[in-house]
Amino acid sequence: MQAAKVAVVGAGIMGSAIATRLIEARQAVTVFDLDKAKVAALTAKGAAAVASVAEATRANDFVILSLNHADIVRSGVFGDAGVAAAASSDKLLIDMSSIDPADTAQMAKKLAAETGMKWLDCPLSGGVPGALAGRLTVMAGGDAADFERARTVMQHLCANYTLMGPSGAGQTTKLINQLFCAVLFQAVAEAVKLAEAGGVDPKAIPAALKGGRADSSIMQEFMAKFAARDFSATGRIDNMLKDLDSLQAFALKTKTPMPMTGQVVEIHRLLCAAGLGPRDSAEMMRLLDGKTS
């Protein structure tokens, strides 16, 4: 089978993992990032480097974006030497960033109208471990034909790849995913403290509750980590807050009451105010332990 020609724009934590997985799957990968050291780490693994997003787009059939914010996505697509400068109807943009659903729909419409290039929003869940293992959960928004075309690439990254509806629907589903994750991270942190207060080893809880109604992959994966005060990076609190802010804005726009989520959002805001934003969600334990440094 011929290798897909894929550009990955954004070589941060997730973008690097996505590119690494595609390289290991023997796809033809081109990488662009403003951070030359990040690009060099991927070219050492077999990726090609280019000088601009436009050059990456021109040389490839698929363009994956892995960027932190809608404004950065907009600049990468419509800015100088961006995707739109080299776009055509035979290419497909796959946005694996987590951004606002309305921004996604607006940009997808603009790109198609101006260049003919289609846009599939493909936010993900599963983090770096999921990407490296090809076990991501991806919730997509866009046309069914584009969804199927993207499978050429996504088959190497995903264990669960689902079309949720038109443009923006993938991003809405990602907001729901983040709602569950944020609330469950807080629940795990509080459960660890309660177990410790009651003389129960919190690391034994996941096995004890496995298969019951309280079971979840977050409890299974993170409770022992939180209990050990293992603060190694698996994600960033400030990135979660970005998604939660988008969630709250969407809820306000749709007049959806979200009392529990609101409290968890403010806990994340408090953690960021304490300077813990760039760190892992396990830092919640510092707050509950009465320590912020």
XYZ file of N, CA, C and O in Angstrom, residues 5 8 22-23 32 37 54 58 72 90 97 144 146 166 209 221 246 250 267 281:
80
model
N 0.855 10.940 1.991
C 1.718 12.115 2.107
C 1.034 13.086 3.065
O 0.006 13.679 2.731
N 2.328 17.579 9.123
C 1.903 17.838 10.496
C 2.391 19.238 10.856
O 3.593 19.493 10.895
N 2.985 8.372 12.853
C 2.851 8.261 11.398
C 4.170 7.868 10.740
O 4.192 7.102 9.775
N 5.275 8.381 11.276
C 6.592 7.966 10.773
C 6.791 6.475 11.002
O 7.238 5.739 10.107
N 6.147 20.998 10.146
C 6.461 22.421 10.277
C 6.141 22.875 11.692
O 5.079 22.584 12.236
N 14.072 23.167 17.155
C 14.534 21.993 17.904
C 13.490 20.879 17.848
O 13.834 19.692 17.725
N 2.607 26.864 4.007
C 2.222 26.776 2.592
C 3.039 25.703 1.876
O 2.494 24.916 1.084
N 1.588 22.439 0.031
C 1.830 22.224 -1.390
C 2.375 20.821 -1.666
O 2.035 20.196 -2.680
N -4.402 30.751 16.612
C -3.206 30.170 15.989
C -3.613 29.333 14.777
O -2.950 29.362 13.735
N -8.012 19.023 -4.100
C -7.543 17.640 -3.969
C -6.824 17.384 -2.651
O -6.342 16.287 -2.395
N -6.548 19.954 16.508
C -6.549 20.893 17.632
C -7.888 20.806 18.353
O -8.859 20.264 17.827
N -19.235 13.249 5.137
C -18.965 11.816 5.238
C -17.863 11.375 4.274
O -17.027 10.532 4.617
N -15.305 13.141 3.195
C -14.014 13.575 3.723
C -13.600 12.736 4.924
O -12.414 12.435 5.111
N -21.892 17.445 11.085
C -21.246 18.418 10.197
C -20.104 19.148 10.877
O -19.808 18.927 12.056
N -12.780 -1.392 42.638
C -13.990 -0.885 41.999
C -14.108 -1.250 40.522
O -15.090 -0.884 39.867
N -6.381 4.744 35.268
C -5.089 5.250 34.802
C -4.438 6.226 35.776
O -3.217 6.255 35.907
N -13.950 27.341 26.660
C -14.753 27.189 25.445
C -16.074 26.510 25.757
O -17.136 26.884 25.225
N -19.787 28.113 25.222
C -20.802 27.406 24.440
C -22.065 27.197 25.270
O -23.188 27.368 24.783
N -11.780 25.696 39.846
C -10.644 25.001 40.462
C -9.450 25.028 39.504
O -8.308 25.285 39.916
N -2.310 17.385 35.496
C -3.528 17.407 36.321
C -3.308 16.839 37.719
O -4.072 17.146 38.644
